[in-house]
Structures are given as structure tokens and as C-alpha cells.
Short mmCIF file of C-alpha atoms in Angstrom, two decimals:
data_model
loop_
_atom_site.label_atom_id
_atom_site.label_comp_id
_atom_site.label_asym_id
_atom_site.label_seq_id
_atom_site.Cartn_x
_atom_site.Cartn_y
_atom_site.Cartn_z
CA MET A 1 -31.34 -51.65 47.62
CA SER A 2 -29.78 -49.36 50.21
CA GLU A 3 -26.96 -48.56 47.62
CA GLY A 4 -29.17 -47.80 44.99
CA ARG A 5 -31.09 -45.44 47.14
CA ILE A 6 -27.91 -43.85 48.15
CA VAL A 7 -26.65 -43.21 44.48
CA ILE A 8 -30.27 -41.89 43.35
CA GLU A 9 -30.19 -39.55 46.48
CA GLU A 10 -26.86 -38.06 45.53
CA THR A 11 -27.77 -37.90 41.77
CA GLU A 12 -30.86 -35.97 42.69
CA GLU A 13 -28.67 -33.51 44.85
CA GLU A 14 -26.19 -32.78 42.13
CA VAL A 15 -28.91 -31.71 39.50
CA PRO A 16 -30.15 -28.53 41.43
CA ALA A 17 -26.34 -27.61 42.11
CA ALA A 18 -25.52 -27.63 38.12
CA ASN A 19 -28.57 -25.39 37.40
CA GLY A 20 -28.03 -23.09 40.28
CA PRO A 21 -27.30 -19.31 39.76
CA GLU A 22 -23.64 -19.55 40.08
CA ASP A 23 -23.40 -21.95 37.14
CA ALA A 24 -25.70 -20.19 34.98
CA PRO A 25 -24.31 -18.65 31.70
CA GLY A 26 -23.39 -15.29 31.75
CA PRO A 27 -24.75 -12.50 29.22
CA THR A 28 -23.58 -12.95 25.51
CA PRO A 29 -20.82 -10.62 25.08
CA ALA A 30 -21.56 -7.77 22.44
CA PRO A 31 -19.94 -8.41 18.93
CA LYS A 32 -16.83 -6.25 18.49
CA SER A 33 -17.42 -3.39 15.76
CA PRO A 34 -15.16 -3.51 12.93
CA PRO A 35 -11.96 -1.22 13.39
CA ARG A 36 -11.97 2.18 11.83
CA TRP A 37 -9.71 3.10 8.75
CA TRP A 38 -7.51 5.16 10.82
CA GLN A 39 -6.92 2.15 13.25
CA LEU A 40 -6.17 -0.06 10.22
CA LEU A 41 -3.83 2.57 9.04
CA GLY A 42 -2.07 2.79 12.20
CA ARG A 43 -1.39 -0.98 12.26
CA ASP A 44 0.50 -0.73 8.87
CA ARG A 45 3.49 1.32 9.43
CA VAL A 46 4.42 1.68 5.85
CA ALA A 47 1.01 2.99 4.73
CA ALA A 48 0.96 5.32 7.75
CA ALA A 49 4.34 6.57 6.68
CA GLY A 50 3.04 7.10 3.04
CA ALA A 51 -0.06 8.77 4.27
CA VAL A 52 1.92 11.30 6.52
CA VAL A 53 4.28 12.14 3.49
CA LEU A 54 1.32 12.67 1.45
CA ALA A 55 -0.45 14.91 3.98
CA VAL A 56 2.59 16.95 4.33
CA VAL A 57 2.97 17.55 0.76
CA LEU A 58 -0.64 18.46 0.37
CA LEU A 59 -0.41 20.92 3.45
CA VAL A 60 2.78 22.38 1.85
CA ALA A 61 1.17 22.87 -1.50
CA LEU A 62 -1.88 24.80 0.05
CA PHE A 63 -0.56 26.97 2.60
CA GLY A 64 3.38 27.16 1.60
CA ARG A 65 2.96 29.91 -0.63
CA LEU A 66 1.61 32.01 2.10
CA LEU A 67 4.36 31.48 4.32
CA ILE A 68 7.30 32.13 1.92
CA GLY A 69 5.81 34.91 0.00
CA ASP A 70 8.24 35.87 -2.78
CA ARG A 71 11.37 34.02 -1.40
CA ALA A 72 11.04 31.54 -4.57
CA GLN A 73 11.55 34.16 -7.09
CA ARG A 74 13.92 36.45 -4.85
CA GLN A 75 17.53 36.64 -6.49
CA ASP A 76 20.75 37.13 -4.67
CA LEU A 77 23.81 36.75 -7.12
CA ASP A 78 25.95 36.75 -4.18
CA ALA A 79 24.67 33.73 -2.69
CA SER A 80 24.90 31.80 -5.89
CA LEU A 81 25.36 28.01 -5.64
CA ARG A 82 25.66 27.89 -1.97
CA ALA A 83 25.59 24.52 -0.44
CA PRO A 84 23.01 23.60 2.01
CA SER A 85 23.89 24.79 5.49
CA LEU A 86 22.42 25.96 8.57
CA SER A 87 24.62 29.23 8.69
CA ASP A 88 22.38 30.88 5.99
CA GLY A 89 19.22 30.69 7.99
CA PHE A 90 16.10 28.65 7.46
CA TYR A 91 15.69 29.35 3.81
CA GLY A 92 19.40 28.36 3.15
CA LEU A 93 18.79 25.09 4.78
CA LEU A 94 18.93 23.08 1.31
CA GLY A 95 21.07 25.59 -0.45
CA THR A 96 20.71 27.96 -3.47
CA ASP A 97 20.44 27.66 -7.15
CA VAL A 98 22.61 29.81 -9.85
CA LEU A 99 20.72 32.81 -9.23
CA GLY A 100 20.87 32.74 -5.49
CA ARG A 101 17.36 31.60 -5.07
CA SER A 102 16.32 29.53 -2.22
CA VAL A 103 15.92 25.93 -3.25
CA LEU A 104 13.70 25.20 -0.07
CA ALA A 105 11.33 28.15 -0.96
CA ARG A 106 11.37 26.84 -4.70
CA LEU A 107 10.48 23.36 -3.61
CA ILE A 108 7.59 24.47 -1.55
CA ASP A 109 6.22 26.69 -4.51
CA ALA A 110 6.64 23.83 -7.03
CA ALA A 111 4.76 21.67 -4.71
CA GLY A 112 1.71 23.83 -5.35
CA THR A 113 2.13 23.84 -9.08
CA THR A 114 2.75 20.32 -9.25
CA LEU A 115 -0.26 19.41 -7.59
CA SER A 116 -2.46 22.03 -9.16
CA VAL A 117 -1.82 20.25 -12.34
CA ALA A 118 -2.03 16.33 -11.20
CA VAL A 119 -5.06 16.62 -8.98
CA PRO A 120 -7.33 18.44 -11.41
CA ALA A 121 -6.16 16.27 -14.33
CA VAL A 122 -7.05 13.07 -12.20
CA LEU A 123 -10.35 14.39 -10.88
CA CYS A 124 -11.67 15.26 -14.45
CA SER A 125 -10.59 11.94 -15.82
CA LEU A 126 -11.96 10.19 -13.12
CA VAL A 127 -15.40 11.73 -13.06
CA ILE A 128 -15.92 11.93 -16.78
CA GLY A 129 -14.51 8.38 -17.33
CA SER A 130 -16.37 6.69 -14.61
CA ALA A 131 -19.56 8.39 -15.53
CA ILE A 132 -19.36 6.95 -19.18
CA GLY A 133 -18.16 3.72 -18.24
CA LEU A 134 -20.80 3.09 -15.72
CA TRP A 135 -23.31 4.02 -18.11
CA ALA A 136 -22.06 2.17 -21.01
CA GLY A 137 -21.37 -1.07 -18.91
CA TYR A 138 -24.86 -0.87 -17.49
CA HIS A 139 -27.01 -0.67 -20.57
CA GLY A 140 -24.61 -2.51 -22.77
CA GLY A 141 -25.18 -3.10 -26.33
CA ARG A 142 -24.43 -0.45 -28.72
CA ARG A 143 -23.56 2.12 -26.21
CA GLU A 144 -20.98 -0.16 -24.55
CA SER A 145 -19.32 -0.90 -27.96
CA VAL A 146 -19.31 2.70 -28.93
CA ALA A 147 -17.77 3.75 -25.65
CA MET A 148 -15.11 1.13 -25.76
CA ARG A 149 -13.89 1.76 -29.41
CA VAL A 150 -13.44 5.29 -28.39
CA ALA A 151 -11.42 4.48 -25.50
CA ASP A 152 -9.33 1.97 -27.80
CA VAL A 153 -8.55 4.81 -30.27
CA ILE A 154 -7.40 7.14 -27.38
CA LEU A 155 -5.40 4.47 -25.93
CA SER A 156 -3.66 3.80 -29.13
CA PHE A 157 -1.50 6.80 -28.90
CA PRO A 158 0.73 7.22 -26.08
CA SER A 159 -0.43 10.00 -23.81
CA LEU A 160 2.93 11.45 -23.54
CA LEU A 161 3.33 11.72 -27.27
CA ILE A 162 -0.01 13.43 -27.44
CA ALA A 163 0.94 15.97 -24.96
CA VAL A 164 4.21 16.69 -26.68
CA VAL A 165 2.45 17.57 -29.96
CA VAL A 166 -0.47 19.41 -28.45
CA LEU A 167 1.78 21.57 -26.44
CA TYR A 168 4.06 22.03 -29.20
CA VAL A 169 1.39 23.27 -31.45
CA PHE A 170 -0.42 25.54 -28.60
CA SER A 171 1.44 27.43 -25.93
CA PRO A 172 2.58 25.55 -23.05
CA SER A 173 0.50 26.43 -19.90
CA ALA A 174 -0.99 24.64 -16.61
CA LEU A 175 -4.24 24.52 -18.14
CA ASN A 176 -3.26 23.05 -21.51
CA ILE A 177 -1.49 20.29 -19.45
CA VAL A 178 -4.46 19.71 -17.28
CA LEU A 179 -6.87 19.35 -20.34
CA ILE A 180 -4.33 17.17 -22.36
CA LEU A 181 -3.78 14.62 -19.40
CA ALA A 182 -7.36 14.39 -18.47
CA VAL A 183 -8.33 13.41 -21.97
CA ALA A 184 -5.60 11.05 -22.24
CA ARG A 185 -6.50 9.38 -18.98
CA ILE A 186 -10.23 8.88 -19.41
CA PRO A 187 -9.91 5.57 -21.00
CA VAL A 188 -8.32 4.14 -17.86
CA TYR A 189 -11.46 4.93 -15.78
CA LEU A 190 -13.87 4.06 -18.80
CA ARG A 191 -12.62 0.61 -19.16
CA THR A 192 -12.57 -0.08 -15.38
CA SER A 193 -15.82 1.37 -14.54
CA ARG A 194 -17.35 -0.26 -17.58
CA ALA A 195 -15.93 -3.92 -16.23
CA GLU A 196 -17.47 -3.37 -12.88
CA ALA A 197 -20.82 -2.26 -14.05
CA ALA A 198 -21.18 -5.16 -16.74
CA GLU A 199 -20.61 -7.61 -13.91
CA LEU A 200 -22.86 -6.05 -11.39
CA ARG A 201 -25.72 -5.36 -13.60
CA SER A 202 -26.67 -9.15 -13.49
CA ARG A 203 -26.74 -9.33 -9.62
CA LEU A 204 -29.91 -10.23 -7.84
CA PHE A 205 -30.09 -6.75 -6.02
CA VAL A 206 -29.85 -4.82 -9.35
CA ASP A 207 -32.55 -7.21 -11.01
CA ALA A 208 -34.71 -6.44 -7.88
CA ALA A 209 -34.26 -2.59 -8.13
CA ARG A 210 -35.15 -3.03 -12.01
CA THR A 211 -38.28 -4.94 -11.28
CA PHE A 212 -39.53 -2.38 -8.95
CA GLY A 213 -39.29 0.22 -11.70
CA THR A 214 -36.22 2.13 -10.30
CA PRO A 215 -34.67 4.29 -13.26
CA SER A 216 -31.44 3.24 -14.55
CA ARG A 217 -29.62 6.47 -13.24
CA GLN A 218 -30.74 5.68 -9.61
CA ILE A 219 -29.72 2.23 -10.02
CA ILE A 220 -26.27 3.32 -11.17
CA HIS A 221 -25.99 5.83 -8.40
CA ARG A 222 -27.31 3.94 -5.28
CA HIS A 223 -26.35 0.30 -6.30
CA ILE A 224 -23.38 -0.06 -8.73
CA LEU A 225 -21.46 3.25 -7.86
CA PRO A 226 -20.85 2.38 -4.16
CA ILE A 227 -19.61 -0.99 -5.11
CA ALA A 228 -17.27 0.30 -7.89
CA LEU A 229 -16.08 3.41 -6.15
CA PRO A 230 -13.06 1.60 -4.05
CA THR A 231 -11.63 0.21 -7.14
CA LEU A 232 -11.87 3.53 -8.86
CA LEU A 233 -10.19 5.47 -6.01
CA THR A 234 -7.41 2.98 -6.17
CA VAL A 235 -6.79 3.47 -9.74
CA ALA A 236 -7.12 7.41 -9.25
CA THR A 237 -4.42 7.00 -6.65
CA LEU A 238 -1.92 4.90 -8.94
CA ASP A 239 -2.90 7.43 -11.79
CA PHE A 240 -2.00 10.38 -9.86
CA CYS A 241 1.59 9.25 -9.90
CA PHE A 242 1.74 8.66 -13.46
CA VAL A 243 0.13 12.24 -14.11
CA MET A 244 2.70 13.73 -11.88
CA LEU A 245 5.52 12.01 -13.53
CA THR A 246 4.19 13.09 -16.92
CA GLU A 247 4.18 16.56 -15.93
CA SER A 248 7.50 16.54 -14.74
CA SER A 249 8.73 14.88 -17.77
CA LEU A 250 7.10 17.54 -19.94
CA SER A 251 8.62 20.20 -17.76
CA PHE A 252 12.00 18.71 -18.17
CA LEU A 253 11.61 18.70 -21.95
CA GLY A 254 10.75 22.57 -21.81
CA ILE A 255 7.22 22.23 -23.09
CA GLY A 256 5.52 21.94 -19.52
CA ILE A 257 5.48 24.69 -16.91
CA GLN A 258 7.04 27.71 -17.96
CA PRO A 259 9.19 30.41 -16.04
CA PRO A 260 8.51 32.27 -13.86
CA ASP A 261 6.39 29.30 -12.59
CA VAL A 262 8.24 26.44 -11.19
CA SER A 263 7.44 22.69 -10.59
CA TRP A 264 9.43 19.97 -9.48
CA GLY A 265 10.08 18.90 -13.04
CA LEU A 266 11.37 22.20 -14.10
CA MET A 267 13.64 22.56 -11.21
CA VAL A 268 15.35 19.25 -12.33
CA ALA A 269 15.63 20.52 -15.74
CA GLN A 270 17.28 23.81 -14.79
CA GLY A 271 19.69 22.04 -12.39
CA ARG A 272 20.77 19.20 -14.54
CA GLN A 273 23.98 21.36 -15.99
CA TYR A 274 25.22 22.01 -12.48
CA LEU A 275 24.83 18.53 -11.35
CA GLN A 276 28.43 17.71 -10.74
CA THR A 277 29.05 21.23 -8.92
CA ALA A 278 25.65 21.83 -7.17
CA TRP A 279 23.94 18.43 -7.02
CA TRP A 280 21.28 19.68 -4.56
CA ILE A 281 19.56 21.91 -7.31
CA THR A 282 18.49 18.65 -9.16
CA VAL A 283 18.62 15.77 -6.48
CA LEU A 284 16.26 17.45 -3.97
CA PRO A 285 13.27 18.04 -6.50
CA GLY A 286 13.88 14.67 -7.77
CA LEU A 287 13.77 13.22 -4.37
CA ALA A 288 10.56 14.97 -3.75
CA ILE A 289 8.95 13.42 -6.76
CA VAL A 290 10.25 9.92 -5.78
CA LEU A 291 8.78 10.21 -2.24
CA THR A 292 5.54 11.53 -3.40
CA THR A 293 5.01 8.81 -6.04
CA VAL A 294 6.13 6.12 -3.73
CA SER A 295 4.03 7.09 -0.92
CA ALA A 296 1.02 7.28 -3.16
CA THR A 297 1.59 3.65 -4.71
CA VAL A 298 1.86 2.48 -0.81
CA LEU A 299 -1.21 4.20 0.21
CA ALA A 300 -3.16 2.99 -2.88
CA ALA A 301 -2.03 -0.80 -2.23
CA TRP A 302 -3.26 -0.38 1.48
CA ALA A 303 -6.49 1.34 0.29
CA ARG A 304 -7.36 -1.44 -2.05
CA ILE A 305 -7.11 -4.14 0.81
CA ALA A 306 -8.92 -1.68 3.23
CA THR A 307 -12.05 -1.20 1.21
CA ASP A 308 -12.27 -4.99 0.24
CA PRO A 309 -14.48 -6.49 2.79
CA ALA A 310 -12.98 -9.92 1.74
CA GLN A 311 -9.43 -8.87 2.40
CA ARG A 312 -9.85 -6.38 5.16
CA TRP A 313 -9.16 -9.00 7.87
CA ARG A 314 -5.59 -9.22 6.64
CA LEU A 315 -4.75 -5.67 8.17
CA THR A 316 -6.05 -6.81 11.57
CA LEU A 317 -3.26 -9.43 11.99
CA PRO A 318 -0.10 -8.87 13.71
CA ARG A 319 2.64 -7.83 11.29
CA LYS A 320 4.60 -11.35 11.69
CA ARG A 321 1.62 -13.38 10.60
CA ARG A 322 0.82 -11.08 7.39
CA GLY A 323 1.62 -12.48 3.84
CA ALA A 324 1.60 -15.97 2.76
CA SER A 325 1.07 -17.54 6.18
CA ALA A 326 -2.18 -15.67 6.41
CA ALA A 327 -4.02 -17.26 3.52
CA VAL A 328 -7.47 -17.76 5.21
CA PRO A 329 -9.13 -15.79 8.07
CA PRO A 330 -8.18 -16.64 11.56
CA GLU A 331 -11.71 -17.74 12.16
CA MET A 332 -11.54 -20.42 9.47
CA ILE A 333 -8.29 -21.98 10.91
CA PRO A 334 -8.74 -25.19 12.64
#
């Protein structure tokens, strides 16, 4: 009996110690806020490098002409076809063309011309195509059929061929190139936004908004557009590369940007006959086109993952764990 009492007493003494203030659970830690987009971009070196390249190109296109003045058109026949060197000053860093004009200054001037064609064309086709596609996909029926048939008719003709024919009939200019490329690329956004709206119109939150009498325009603007916008922006980033390459191709063929204006494609066309003796006239603008398009493609791939809540967690992993080994989120791994 005495032994039993001793055991009971020891047990009773241990209970308050276990429930004392020292062993009490601490406050629940606050959940971590999701990383910002710039934090996710900083963890991906390739995408960050692409963003830096695009930012530099954009800044050069916006402010470069204010710094170089008329250097891009200034001729000096005594300095014709000089190779890149540091002895000729800053503007001789990338050499000169056959008329003695600075290739560096012309690259800066051409960046503004190229982006002034590509960016408006992409924005116009994005806005018009997305608006028609969301409207047709949400309402369905005959409206959707008519919109899709119009898109099929435009897509049945190659956009480059349409641009060649139209610019051959009318005078080649930057405005005509923007209009032609914008119309030719509208079906891309129309089909994408139509598919997104057709899938979202049967969701529960859309049915609830429709039940409460919300107008169709507000449902599309408040509920469908925010979900479809990341996909549309990703498509627009990729389409920017296509439009820029198309403009360069038209300028190379001689029916795009016309002198005295200059674009990267026009610089490649003007320097192709001096490729063996003055490679920098053609190679450097071609390299600018390649770097810009590759950077935009890489950034579009990163943006597609960063804007998808189901895939964003991949960007938070260390670089060694990305790829096939990271098939499921870390919290689901046993």
C-alpha cells in the first residue's frame, strides 16, 4: 500500500509541472506573407537578366535620342567603315558605316523606331482582340461563332504576306506597319480570351454574380478579366517578339521603315553587302534583335509561372530543386 501511495504522490506532483508556465505553448507564429514579384524575379537569374536587358532597351528607346542628338544622321566620309575602337571616342566604340555614321548612335536611334512600331501594334491587338474575345466567349451562341469565323479568315492569310501586299500597294510607313500588324495579330488574342471566357462563364462565382443581377459588362470586367489577364499578358510578351521580327523582316526587304528613319532591320539590310569587310554594321543590330527577343521570351516564361497561383511555389525553391525533381509543392512531400 505504501508503494502505491508513493507512486500516486509522484504522479500528482508531476502533473502541475507539466502544465506550468515554462511548458506552456508559445504564441502561434504569424503566417509568412507570399514573396513579392521582384523577390521571385531576383531568385531566377536568367529571368532577371532578361528583365535587365529589356529595361535597358526601353530606357535607350525613350531617352537615347535626347542624348545623341543628330549623331545618327551625321556623315563623315573620312571615317567610312572604321572598325570598333576606343581611339575614336564614345561614338566610335562600335565603328562606323559606309557613310561614316556612328553605328552606336544609329543603334540607339533604331531602338526607338523599332519599339515605336512593336509596342503600339501589340497593345492595339491586345486591347481589341481581348475585348472581342471576352465578349464573345461570355455570351456564346451566334456571337461566338461569328467572332471565331472572322478570326479564322484573318489567320488563313500569313501576316507577313498581308503586310508585304498592303505595304506594296500603299506607301511604307511606321503608321501603316503598326495598323497592318495590329489587325493581323488580333485573332491571337481573340481566340485566347474567348477560350478563357468560355471556361469561366460556368464557374460558381460567375453564376452567383449573374443571379444577383450584375450586368454582363461588369461580370466580364470584374470577374473574368482579372483571371484571364495573366495569360493574355504572357501571350502579348511572346507576340512582341514576333511583331519585332516581322518589322525587321519588312525593313530588310525594303518595304518597312524607310530612310532617313532607321530601324534594326534596316541597319541589317544596309550592311549586308559589307558583311565581309565591315561585319559590325550587320552583326551588331542583328545581335540587338536576338538579345531583345530572347530576353522577352525568357521573361514571358517566368511571368507565366509567377502569375499562376498553382505554379508560383516553384520559383520559391532553390535552383537545384527546380525542374523534374520539384513535381509537387514542398508541403505535400511526406
